C-alpha positions as a printed NumPy array, in Angstrom:
array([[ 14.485, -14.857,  28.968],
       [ 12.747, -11.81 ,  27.926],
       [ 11.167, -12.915,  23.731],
       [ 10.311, -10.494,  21.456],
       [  8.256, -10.828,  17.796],
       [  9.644, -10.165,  14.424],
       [  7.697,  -8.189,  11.655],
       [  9.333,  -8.14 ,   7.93 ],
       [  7.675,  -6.022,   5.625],
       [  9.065,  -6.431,   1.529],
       [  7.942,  -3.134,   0.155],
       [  8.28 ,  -1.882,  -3.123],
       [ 10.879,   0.218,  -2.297],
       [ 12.388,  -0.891,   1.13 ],
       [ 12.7  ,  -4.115,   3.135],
       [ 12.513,  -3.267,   6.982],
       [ 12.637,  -6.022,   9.28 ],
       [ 11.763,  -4.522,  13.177],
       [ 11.377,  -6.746,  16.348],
       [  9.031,  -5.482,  18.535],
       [  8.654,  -6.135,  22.649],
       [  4.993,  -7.883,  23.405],
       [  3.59 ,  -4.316,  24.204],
       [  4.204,  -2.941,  21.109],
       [  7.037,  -0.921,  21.489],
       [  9.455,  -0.724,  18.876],
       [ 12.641,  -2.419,  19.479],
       [ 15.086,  -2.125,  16.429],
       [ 14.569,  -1.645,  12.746],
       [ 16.729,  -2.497,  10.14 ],
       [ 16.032,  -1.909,   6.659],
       [ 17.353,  -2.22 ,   2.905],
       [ 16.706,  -0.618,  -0.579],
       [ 17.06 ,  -2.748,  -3.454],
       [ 17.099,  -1.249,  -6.577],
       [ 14.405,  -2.058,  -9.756],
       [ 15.869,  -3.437, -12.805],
       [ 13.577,  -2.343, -16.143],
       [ 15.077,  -4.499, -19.008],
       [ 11.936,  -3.124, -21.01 ],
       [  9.801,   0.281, -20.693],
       [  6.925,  -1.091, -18.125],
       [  8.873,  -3.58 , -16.411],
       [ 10.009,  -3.532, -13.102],
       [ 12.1  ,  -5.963, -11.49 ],
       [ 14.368,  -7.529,  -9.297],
       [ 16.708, -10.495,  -8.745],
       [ 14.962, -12.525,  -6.672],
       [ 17.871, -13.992,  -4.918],
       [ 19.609, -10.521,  -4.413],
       [ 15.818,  -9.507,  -2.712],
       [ 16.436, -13.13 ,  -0.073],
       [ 20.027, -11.653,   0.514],
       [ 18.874,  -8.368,   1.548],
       [ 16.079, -10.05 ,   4.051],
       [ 18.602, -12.207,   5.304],
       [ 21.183,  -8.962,   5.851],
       [ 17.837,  -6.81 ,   7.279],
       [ 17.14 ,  -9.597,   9.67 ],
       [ 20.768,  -9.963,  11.141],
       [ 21.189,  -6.326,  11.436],
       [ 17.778,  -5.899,  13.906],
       [ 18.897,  -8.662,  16.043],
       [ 22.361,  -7.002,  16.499],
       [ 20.66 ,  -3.581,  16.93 ],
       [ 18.016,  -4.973,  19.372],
       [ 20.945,  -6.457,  21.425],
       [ 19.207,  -9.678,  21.828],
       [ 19.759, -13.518,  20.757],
       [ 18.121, -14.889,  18.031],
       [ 16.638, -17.492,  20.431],
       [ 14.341, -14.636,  22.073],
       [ 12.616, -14.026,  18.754],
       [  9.324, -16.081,  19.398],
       [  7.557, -15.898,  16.213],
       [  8.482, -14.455,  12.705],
       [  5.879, -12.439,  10.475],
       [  5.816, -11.079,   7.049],
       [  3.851,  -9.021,   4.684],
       [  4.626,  -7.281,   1.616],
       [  3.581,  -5.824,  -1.425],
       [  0.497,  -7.484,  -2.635],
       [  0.455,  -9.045,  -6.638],
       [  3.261,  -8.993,  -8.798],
       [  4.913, -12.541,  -9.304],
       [  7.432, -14.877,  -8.302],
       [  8.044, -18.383, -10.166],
       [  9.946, -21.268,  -8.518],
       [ 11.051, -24.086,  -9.753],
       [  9.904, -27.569,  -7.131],
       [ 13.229, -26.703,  -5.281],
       [ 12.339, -23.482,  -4.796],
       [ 14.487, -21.751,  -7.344],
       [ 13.816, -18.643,  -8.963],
       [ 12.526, -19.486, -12.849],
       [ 12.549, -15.602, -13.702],
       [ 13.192, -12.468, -12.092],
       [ 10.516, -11.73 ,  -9.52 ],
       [  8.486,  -8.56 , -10.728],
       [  7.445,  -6.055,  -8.652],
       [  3.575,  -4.45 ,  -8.083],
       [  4.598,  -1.491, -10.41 ],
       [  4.953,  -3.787, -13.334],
       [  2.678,  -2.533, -16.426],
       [  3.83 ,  -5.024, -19.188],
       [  0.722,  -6.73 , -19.243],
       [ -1.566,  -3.724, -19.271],
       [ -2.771,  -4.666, -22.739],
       [ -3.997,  -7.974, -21.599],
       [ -6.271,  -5.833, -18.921],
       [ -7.57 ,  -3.897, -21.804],
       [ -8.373,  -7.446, -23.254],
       [ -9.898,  -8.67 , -20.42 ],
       [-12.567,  -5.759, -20.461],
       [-13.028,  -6.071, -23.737],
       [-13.97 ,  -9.559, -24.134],
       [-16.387, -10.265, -21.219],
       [-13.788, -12.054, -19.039],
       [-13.369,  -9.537, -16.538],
       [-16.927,  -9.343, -16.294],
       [-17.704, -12.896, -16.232],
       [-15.355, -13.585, -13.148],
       [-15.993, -10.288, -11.138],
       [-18.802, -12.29 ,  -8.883],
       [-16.484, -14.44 ,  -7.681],
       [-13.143, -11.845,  -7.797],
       [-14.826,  -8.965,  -6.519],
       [-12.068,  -7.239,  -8.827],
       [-11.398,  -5.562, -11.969],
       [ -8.193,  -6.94 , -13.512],
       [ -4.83 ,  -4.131, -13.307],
       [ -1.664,  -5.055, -14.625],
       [  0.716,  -6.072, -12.017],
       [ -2.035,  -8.913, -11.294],
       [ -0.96 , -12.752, -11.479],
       [ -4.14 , -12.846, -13.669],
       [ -2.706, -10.758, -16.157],
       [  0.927, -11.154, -15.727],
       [  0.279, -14.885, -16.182],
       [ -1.564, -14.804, -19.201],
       [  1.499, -12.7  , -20.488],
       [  4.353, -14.994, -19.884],
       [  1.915, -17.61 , -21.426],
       [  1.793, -15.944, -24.601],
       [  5.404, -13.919, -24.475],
       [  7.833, -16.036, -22.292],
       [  6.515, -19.882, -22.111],
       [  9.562, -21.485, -21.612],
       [  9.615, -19.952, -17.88 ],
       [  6.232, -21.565, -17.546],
       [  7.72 , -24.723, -18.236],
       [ 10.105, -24.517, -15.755],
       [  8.118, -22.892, -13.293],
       [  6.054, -25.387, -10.511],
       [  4.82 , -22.537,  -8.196],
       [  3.626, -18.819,  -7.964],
       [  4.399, -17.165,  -5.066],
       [  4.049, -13.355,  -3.602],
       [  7.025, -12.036,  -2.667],
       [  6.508, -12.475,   1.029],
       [  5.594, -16.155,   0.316],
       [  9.42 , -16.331,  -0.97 ],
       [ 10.379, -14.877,   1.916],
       [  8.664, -17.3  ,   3.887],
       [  9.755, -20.044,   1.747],
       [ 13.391, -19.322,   2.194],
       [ 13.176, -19.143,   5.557],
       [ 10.758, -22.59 ,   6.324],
       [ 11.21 , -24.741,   3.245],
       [  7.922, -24.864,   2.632],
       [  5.814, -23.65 ,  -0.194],
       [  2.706, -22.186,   0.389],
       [  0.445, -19.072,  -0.138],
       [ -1.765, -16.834,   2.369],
       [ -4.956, -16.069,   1.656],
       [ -5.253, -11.912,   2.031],
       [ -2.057, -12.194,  -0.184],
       [ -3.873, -14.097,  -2.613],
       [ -7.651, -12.767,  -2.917],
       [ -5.966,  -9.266,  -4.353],
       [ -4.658, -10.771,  -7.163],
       [ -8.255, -12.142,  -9.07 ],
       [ -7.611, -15.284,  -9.185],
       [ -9.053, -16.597,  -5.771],
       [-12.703, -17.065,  -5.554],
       [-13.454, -14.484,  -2.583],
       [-16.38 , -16.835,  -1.301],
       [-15.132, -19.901,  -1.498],
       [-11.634, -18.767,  -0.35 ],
       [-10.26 , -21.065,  -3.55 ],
       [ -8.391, -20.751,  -6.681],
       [-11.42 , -21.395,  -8.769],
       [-11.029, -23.352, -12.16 ],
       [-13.341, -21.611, -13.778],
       [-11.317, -18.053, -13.457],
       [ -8.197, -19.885, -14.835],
       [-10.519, -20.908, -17.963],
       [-12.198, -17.564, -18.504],
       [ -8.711, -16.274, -18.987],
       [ -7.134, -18.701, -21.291],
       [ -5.222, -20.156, -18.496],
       [ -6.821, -23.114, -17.352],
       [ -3.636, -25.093, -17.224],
       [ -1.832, -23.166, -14.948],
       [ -3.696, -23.906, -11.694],
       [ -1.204, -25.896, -11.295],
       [  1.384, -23.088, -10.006],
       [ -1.029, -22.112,  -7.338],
       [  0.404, -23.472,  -3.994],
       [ -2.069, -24.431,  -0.708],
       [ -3.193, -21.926,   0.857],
       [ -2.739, -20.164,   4.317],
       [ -4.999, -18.528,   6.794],
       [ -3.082, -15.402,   7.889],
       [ -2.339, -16.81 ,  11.359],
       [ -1.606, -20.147,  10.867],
       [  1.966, -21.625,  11.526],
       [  3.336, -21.949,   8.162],
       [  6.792, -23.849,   9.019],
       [  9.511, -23.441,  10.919],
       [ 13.2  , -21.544,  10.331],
       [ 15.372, -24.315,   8.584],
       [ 18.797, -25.121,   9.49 ],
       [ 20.311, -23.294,   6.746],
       [ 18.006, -20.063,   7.263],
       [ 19.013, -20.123,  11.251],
       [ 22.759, -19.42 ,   9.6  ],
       [ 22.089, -17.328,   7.051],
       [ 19.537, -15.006,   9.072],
       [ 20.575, -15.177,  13.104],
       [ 17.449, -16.547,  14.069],
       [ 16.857, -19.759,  16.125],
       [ 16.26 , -23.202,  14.191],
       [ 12.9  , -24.329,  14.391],
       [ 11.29 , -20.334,  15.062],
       [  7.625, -20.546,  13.789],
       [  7.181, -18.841,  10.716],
       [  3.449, -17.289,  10.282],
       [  1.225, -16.956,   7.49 ],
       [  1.604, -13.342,   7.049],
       [ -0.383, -10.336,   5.32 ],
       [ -0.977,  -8.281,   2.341],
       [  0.842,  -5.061,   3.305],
       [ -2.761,  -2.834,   3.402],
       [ -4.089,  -5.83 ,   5.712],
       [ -0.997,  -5.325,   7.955],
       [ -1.052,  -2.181,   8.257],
       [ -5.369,  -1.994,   9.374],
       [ -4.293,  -4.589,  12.162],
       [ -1.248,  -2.388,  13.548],
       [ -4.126,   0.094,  13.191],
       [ -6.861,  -1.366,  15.714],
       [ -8.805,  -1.382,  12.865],
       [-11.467,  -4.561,  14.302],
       [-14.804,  -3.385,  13.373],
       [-16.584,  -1.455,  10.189],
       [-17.03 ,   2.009,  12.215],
       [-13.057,   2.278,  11.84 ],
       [-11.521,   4.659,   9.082],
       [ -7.956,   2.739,   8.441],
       [ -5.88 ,   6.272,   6.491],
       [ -1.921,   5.13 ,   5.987],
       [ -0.626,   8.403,   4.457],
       [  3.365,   7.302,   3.498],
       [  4.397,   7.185,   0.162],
       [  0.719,   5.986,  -1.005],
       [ -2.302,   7.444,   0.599],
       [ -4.157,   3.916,   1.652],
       [ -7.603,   3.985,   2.955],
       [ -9.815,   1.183,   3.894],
       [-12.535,   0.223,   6.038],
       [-13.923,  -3.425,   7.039],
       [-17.242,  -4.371,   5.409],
       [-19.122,  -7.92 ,   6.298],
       [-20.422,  -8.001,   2.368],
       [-18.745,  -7.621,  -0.996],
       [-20.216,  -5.91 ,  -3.915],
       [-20.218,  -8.865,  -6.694],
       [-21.835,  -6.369,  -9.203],
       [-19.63 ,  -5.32 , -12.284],
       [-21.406,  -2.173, -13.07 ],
       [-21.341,  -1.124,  -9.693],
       [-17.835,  -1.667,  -8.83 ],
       [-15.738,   1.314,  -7.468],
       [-13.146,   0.164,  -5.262],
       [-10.852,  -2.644,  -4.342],
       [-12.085,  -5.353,  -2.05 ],
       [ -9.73 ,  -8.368,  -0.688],
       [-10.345, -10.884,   2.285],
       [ -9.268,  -8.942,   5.244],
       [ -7.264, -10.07 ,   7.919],
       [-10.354, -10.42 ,  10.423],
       [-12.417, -13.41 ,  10.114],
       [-15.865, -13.077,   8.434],
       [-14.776,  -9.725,   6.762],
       [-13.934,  -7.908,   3.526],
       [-11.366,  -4.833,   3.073],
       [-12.675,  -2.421,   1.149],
       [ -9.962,  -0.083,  -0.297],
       [ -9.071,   2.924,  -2.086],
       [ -5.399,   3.855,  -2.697],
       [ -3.089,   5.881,  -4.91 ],
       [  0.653,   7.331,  -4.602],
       [ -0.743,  10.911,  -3.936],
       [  0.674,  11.161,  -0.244],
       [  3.133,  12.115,   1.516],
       [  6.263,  10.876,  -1.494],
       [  4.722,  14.6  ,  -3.165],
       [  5.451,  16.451,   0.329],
       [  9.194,  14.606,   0.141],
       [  9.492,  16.031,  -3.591],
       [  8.868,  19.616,  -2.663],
       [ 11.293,  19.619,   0.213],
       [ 13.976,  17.637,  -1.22 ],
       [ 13.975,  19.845,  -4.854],
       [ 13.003,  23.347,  -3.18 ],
       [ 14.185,  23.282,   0.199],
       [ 17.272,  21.029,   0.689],
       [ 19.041,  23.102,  -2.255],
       [ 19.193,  26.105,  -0.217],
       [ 19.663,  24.06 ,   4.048],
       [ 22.701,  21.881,   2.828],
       [ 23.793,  19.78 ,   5.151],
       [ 20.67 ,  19.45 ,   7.032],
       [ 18.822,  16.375,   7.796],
       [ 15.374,  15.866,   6.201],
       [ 13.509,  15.284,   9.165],
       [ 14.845,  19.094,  10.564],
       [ 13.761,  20.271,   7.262],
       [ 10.374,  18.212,   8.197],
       [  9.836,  20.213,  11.492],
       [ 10.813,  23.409,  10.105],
       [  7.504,  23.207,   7.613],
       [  5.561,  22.452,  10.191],
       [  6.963,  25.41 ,  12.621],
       [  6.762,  27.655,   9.281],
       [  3.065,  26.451,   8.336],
       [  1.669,  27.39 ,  12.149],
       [  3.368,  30.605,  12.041],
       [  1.779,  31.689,   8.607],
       [ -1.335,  29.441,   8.105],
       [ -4.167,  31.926,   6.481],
       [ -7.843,  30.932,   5.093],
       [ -6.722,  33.556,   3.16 ],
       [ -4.775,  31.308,   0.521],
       [ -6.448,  30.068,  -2.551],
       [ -3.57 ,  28.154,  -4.264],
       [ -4.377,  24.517,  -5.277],
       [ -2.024,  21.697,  -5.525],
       [ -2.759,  18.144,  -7.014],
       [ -0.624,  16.108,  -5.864],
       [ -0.07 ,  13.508,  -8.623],
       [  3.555,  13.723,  -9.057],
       [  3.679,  10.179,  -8.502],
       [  0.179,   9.07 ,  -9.797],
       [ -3.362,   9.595,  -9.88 ],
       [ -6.146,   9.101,  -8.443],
       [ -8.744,  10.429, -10.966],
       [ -7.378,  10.431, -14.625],
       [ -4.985,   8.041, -15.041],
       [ -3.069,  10.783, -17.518],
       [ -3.273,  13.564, -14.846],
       [ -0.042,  14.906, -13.554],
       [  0.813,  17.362, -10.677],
       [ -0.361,  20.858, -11.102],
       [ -0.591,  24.434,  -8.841],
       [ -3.217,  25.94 ,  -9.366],
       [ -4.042,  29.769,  -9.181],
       [ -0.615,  30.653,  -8.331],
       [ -0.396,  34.875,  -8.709],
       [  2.397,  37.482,  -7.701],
       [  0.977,  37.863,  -4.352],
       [  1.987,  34.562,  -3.196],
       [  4.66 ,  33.54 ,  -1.168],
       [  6.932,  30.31 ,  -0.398],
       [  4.413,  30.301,   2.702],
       [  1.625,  29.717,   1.077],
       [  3.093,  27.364,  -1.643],
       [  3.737,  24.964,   1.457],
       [  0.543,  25.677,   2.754],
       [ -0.762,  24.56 ,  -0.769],
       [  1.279,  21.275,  -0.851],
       [ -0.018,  20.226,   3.123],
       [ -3.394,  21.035,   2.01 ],
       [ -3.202,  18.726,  -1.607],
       [ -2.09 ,  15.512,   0.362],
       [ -4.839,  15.709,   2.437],
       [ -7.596,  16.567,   0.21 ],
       [ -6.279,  13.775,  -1.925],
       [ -6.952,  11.659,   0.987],
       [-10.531,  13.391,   1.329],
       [-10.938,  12.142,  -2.499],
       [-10.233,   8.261,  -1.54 ],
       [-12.554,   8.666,   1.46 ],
       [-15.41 ,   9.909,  -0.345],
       [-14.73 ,   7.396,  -3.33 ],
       [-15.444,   5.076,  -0.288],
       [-18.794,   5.77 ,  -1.195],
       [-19.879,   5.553,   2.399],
       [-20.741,   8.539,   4.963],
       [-17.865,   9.57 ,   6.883],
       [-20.484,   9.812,   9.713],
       [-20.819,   6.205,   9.233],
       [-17.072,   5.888,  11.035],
       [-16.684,   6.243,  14.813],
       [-12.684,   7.407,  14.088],
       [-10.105,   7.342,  11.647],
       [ -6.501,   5.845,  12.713],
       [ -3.761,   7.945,  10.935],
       [ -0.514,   6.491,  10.469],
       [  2.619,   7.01 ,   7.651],
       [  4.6  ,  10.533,   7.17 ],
       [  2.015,  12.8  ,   7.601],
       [  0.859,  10.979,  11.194],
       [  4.61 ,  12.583,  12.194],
       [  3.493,  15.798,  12.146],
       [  0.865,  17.298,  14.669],
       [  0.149,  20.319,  11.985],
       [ -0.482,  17.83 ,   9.359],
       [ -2.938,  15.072,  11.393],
       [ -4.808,  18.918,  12.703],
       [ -5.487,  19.345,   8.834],
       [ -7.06 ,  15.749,   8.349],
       [ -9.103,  16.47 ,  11.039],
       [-10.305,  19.83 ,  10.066],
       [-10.863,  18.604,   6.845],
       [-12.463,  15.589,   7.128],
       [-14.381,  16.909,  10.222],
       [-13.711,  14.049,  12.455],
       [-11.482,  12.956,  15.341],
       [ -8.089,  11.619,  14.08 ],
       [ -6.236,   9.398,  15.882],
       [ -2.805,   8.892,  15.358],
       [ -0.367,   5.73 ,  15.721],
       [  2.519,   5.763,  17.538],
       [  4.196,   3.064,  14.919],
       [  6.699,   4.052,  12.903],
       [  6.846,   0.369,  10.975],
       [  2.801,  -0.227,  10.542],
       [  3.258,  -3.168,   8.458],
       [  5.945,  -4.907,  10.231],
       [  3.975,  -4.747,  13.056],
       [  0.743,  -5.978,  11.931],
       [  3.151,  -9.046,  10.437],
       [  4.751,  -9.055,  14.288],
       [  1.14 ,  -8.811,  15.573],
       [ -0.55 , -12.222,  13.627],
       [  2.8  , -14.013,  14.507],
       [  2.242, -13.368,  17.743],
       [ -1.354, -15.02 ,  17.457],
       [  0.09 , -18.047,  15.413],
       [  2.727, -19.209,  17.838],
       [ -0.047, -18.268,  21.209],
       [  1.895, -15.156,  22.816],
       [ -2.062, -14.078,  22.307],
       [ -5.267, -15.521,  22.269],
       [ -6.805, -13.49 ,  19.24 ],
       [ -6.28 , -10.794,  17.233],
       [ -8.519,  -8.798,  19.508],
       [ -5.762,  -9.711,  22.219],
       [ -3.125,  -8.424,  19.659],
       [ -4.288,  -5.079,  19.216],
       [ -4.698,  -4.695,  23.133],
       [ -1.824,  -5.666,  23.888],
       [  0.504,  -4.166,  21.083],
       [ -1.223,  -0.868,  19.093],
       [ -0.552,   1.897,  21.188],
       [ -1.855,   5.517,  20.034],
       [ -0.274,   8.825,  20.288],
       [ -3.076,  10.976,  20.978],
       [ -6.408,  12.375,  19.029],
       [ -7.007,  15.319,  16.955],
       [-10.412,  16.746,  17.374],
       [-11.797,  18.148,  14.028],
       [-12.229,  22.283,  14.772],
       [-15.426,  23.232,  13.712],
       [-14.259,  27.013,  12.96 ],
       [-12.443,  25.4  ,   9.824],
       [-15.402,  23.32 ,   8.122],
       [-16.228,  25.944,   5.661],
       [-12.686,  26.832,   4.445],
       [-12.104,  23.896,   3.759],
       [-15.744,  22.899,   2.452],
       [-14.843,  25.754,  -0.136],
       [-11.458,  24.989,  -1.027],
       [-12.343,  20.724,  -1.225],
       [-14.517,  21.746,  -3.487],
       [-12.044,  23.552,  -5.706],
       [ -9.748,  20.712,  -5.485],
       [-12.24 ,  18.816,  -7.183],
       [-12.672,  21.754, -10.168],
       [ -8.917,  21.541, -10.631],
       [ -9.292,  17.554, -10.924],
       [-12.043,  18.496, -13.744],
       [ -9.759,  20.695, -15.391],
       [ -7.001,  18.285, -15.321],
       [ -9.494,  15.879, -16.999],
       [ -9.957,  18.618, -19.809],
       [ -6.119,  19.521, -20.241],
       [ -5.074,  15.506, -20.762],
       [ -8.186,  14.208, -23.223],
       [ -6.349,  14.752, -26.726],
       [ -8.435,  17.463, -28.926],
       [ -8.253,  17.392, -32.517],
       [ -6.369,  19.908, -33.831],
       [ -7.657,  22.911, -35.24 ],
       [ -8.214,  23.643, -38.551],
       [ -5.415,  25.971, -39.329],
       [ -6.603,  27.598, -42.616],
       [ -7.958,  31.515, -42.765],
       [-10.94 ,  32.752, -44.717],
       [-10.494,  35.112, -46.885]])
């Protein structure tokens, strides 16, 4: 009987559940948007039990689509959105809604942090600066605004360690999952006491449930979740991932001269690194335990990808082509973008529709947009802003790009040959690009696969299951263009910076 692995990926805006055959290919996908309740401006959530039922529906839907029995699944993974919060009761019952990593209620208790010395005093052992959807800040919140959940509660939990939890019985954490949320000790691989104390939350160590390594067997599908899912009673359940450690593991990403770039809806870029900056003054990007043994991921990320690309089409183009699918609107750019490409187009876009990744104030601009310009160039404009936004995270890096053997490219903008061309021209180095449509789900598939012993290693993993649809060499006719026009994307950053600091107003009296 032919046995396949399962890869369930909770995102912030989709749950996909694929199976996938041991060589990587993609068998089915099944997927489900749940929509974000905000009871109060900053909050985002969602019922937690409505999020299980989707999972559950997401799950039975691949197995029908793959056409197999839930008995051939030989190992389940998961990964998700990292931070946020879920609270369970000790039978595992949501306590509160679970709230999602977009969640900014607590942002004043980050401000707090950085003003008092607390952020500083635990950054040796975080690696981290504190942001808002953080279990260290949310929990300090719902200490001071909502105790009676607290009360209730006898566990924290991601919201792939729900997942997991439904599905096994068992409560536990994973520990890529946990060292992005500043509360683990990154060199001890513990929930240090002492970070609990520094922020007024010494007490609540409590919720924090044992932790996982990524590939061990965490439990097995219950009874109950073998009905309510399709899948086979006593499936091993792994550890799981963090969704950015998922997705450098689908990637092939297994040494520090790999550039991981996941250009979806956020532009994610990371690279492995055997030593973690534990200097406050010095700090610059986000580092977590990665999912390869003896290494940090060192990260820089913002939603200034591809979700800008989906605005322009979807408000300028899709007006004016009813009826046609996005993904024909998709290759038509690309068709219309090699037919009328031109270093002869000065028109910047930021692409912070979304988010930024310089001022947190900025929003999306053009810039230098005359009479003389066309639609043409406009898209042009908007292929070109993705990318150099990427080229902003890289160099934020703070590490030579010639440092990097490659760069694996995966997400929207890996779809289209035009687009991975640009990367390459523009970061001047060879792009590969991953024939994965489901990046995280896989890299959840792949470290299942390792936990239940369909492979030896995670080495074995990527061998066996990351497959690569072909490499873009950087054209060396292109470096100065886009040398130049880089470096006007970073003037029109400036000038954002300039537009959104508030300016005293002016004195409004005349002389006489």
């Amino acid at each position: 009987m032919k046995q396949y692995l399962m890869g369930i990926d909770n995102g912030g805006s989709e749950i996909k559940c694929a199976i996938f055959g041991m060589d990587g290919e993609e068998i089915a996908v099944a997927g489900r948007r749940l929509p974000i309740s905000v009871p109060a401006p900053g909050f985002t959530e969602r019922d937690a039990l409505q999020v299980w039922e989707a999972n559950a529906e997401a799950i039975r839907e691949s197995i029908e689509k793959a056409g197999i029995s839930g008995k051939q699944i030989k190992a389940v993974g998961l990964t998700g959105y990292g931070n946020g919060l879920c609270l369970v009761d000790g039978k595992g019952e949501p306590t509160c809604s679970c709230i999602v990593s977009t969640d900014n209620r607590a942002a004043d208790y980050c401000r707090r942090f950085a003003e008092n010395g607390a952020e500083r005093a635990i950054y040796p052992m975080t690696c981290q600066t504190i942001w808002s959807a953080q279990p260290a800040a949310l929990l300090p919140w719902f200490k001071d605004n909502r105790p009676e959940v607290l009360e209730k509660s006898a566990w924290y939990l991601s919201i792939k360690d729900f997942i997991r939890f439904r599905l096994t019985g068992v409560f536990a954490c994973e520990m890529t999952d946990a060292s992005s949320g500043c509360l683990l000790n990154l060199h001890t691989r513990e929930f240090d006491q002492k970070i609990f104390d520094a922020l007024g939350i010494g007490e609540l160590r409590r919720l924090m449930p044992p932790c996982l390594e990524s590939t061990d067997v965490s439990g097995y599908v219950t009874a109950e979740a073998a009905k309510h899912t399709g899948l086979a009673e006593g499936t091993p359940v792994a550890g799981g991932y963090f969704d950015i450690d998922a997705g450098a593991l689908a990637s092939g990403v297994l040494g520090p001269d790999m550039l991981c770039l996941i250009a979806g809806t956020w532009s994610i870029n990371e690279y492995l690194r055997a030593e973690a900056n534990t200097d406050y003054d010095k700090n610059c990007n986000t580092v977590t335990l990665s999912f390869l043994p003896g290494y940090f991921l060192v990260e820089d990320s913002s939603p200034t990808s591809a979700s800008n690309f989906d605005w322009y089409v979807r408000t300028f183009l899709e007006p004016g082509h009813p009826g046609v699918a996005p993904g024909e609107l998709y290759r038509q750019c690309d068709r219309e973008l090699e037919r009328c490409f031109t270093t002869d187009n000065d028109i910047i876009f930021v692409p912070y529709l979304y988010g930024s990744n310089s001022n947190p104030d900025a929003k999306g601009a053009f810039f230098n947009l005359t009479s003389y310009h066309n639609s043409s160039h406009v898209l042009q404009a908007v292929y070109e802003g993705v990318a150099f936004s990427t080229m902003y995270h890289v160099k934020n890096l703070r590490r030579p790009v010639t440092d990097y053997r490659t760069a694996r490219l995966s997400g929207g903008v890996a779809k289209s040959r035009v687009w991975a061309q640009m990367m390459a021209d523009i970061l001047q180095m060879p792009i590969e690009v991953l024939k994965s449509g489901q990046i995280s789900a896989q890299g959840a598939a792949m470290g299942a696969g390792v936990a239940c012993g369909a492979f030896a290693s995670l080495e074995d993993a990527v061998e066996h299951m990351v497959q690569t649809g072909g490499v873009f060499e950087p054209r060396r006719e292109y470096a100065e263009y886009y040398a130049g026009k880089y470096a006007a994307f970073e003037r029109a950053l400036k000038a954002l910076d300039v537009f959104h600091t508030a300016q005293p107003e002016e004195d409004q009296t005349c002389s006489q």
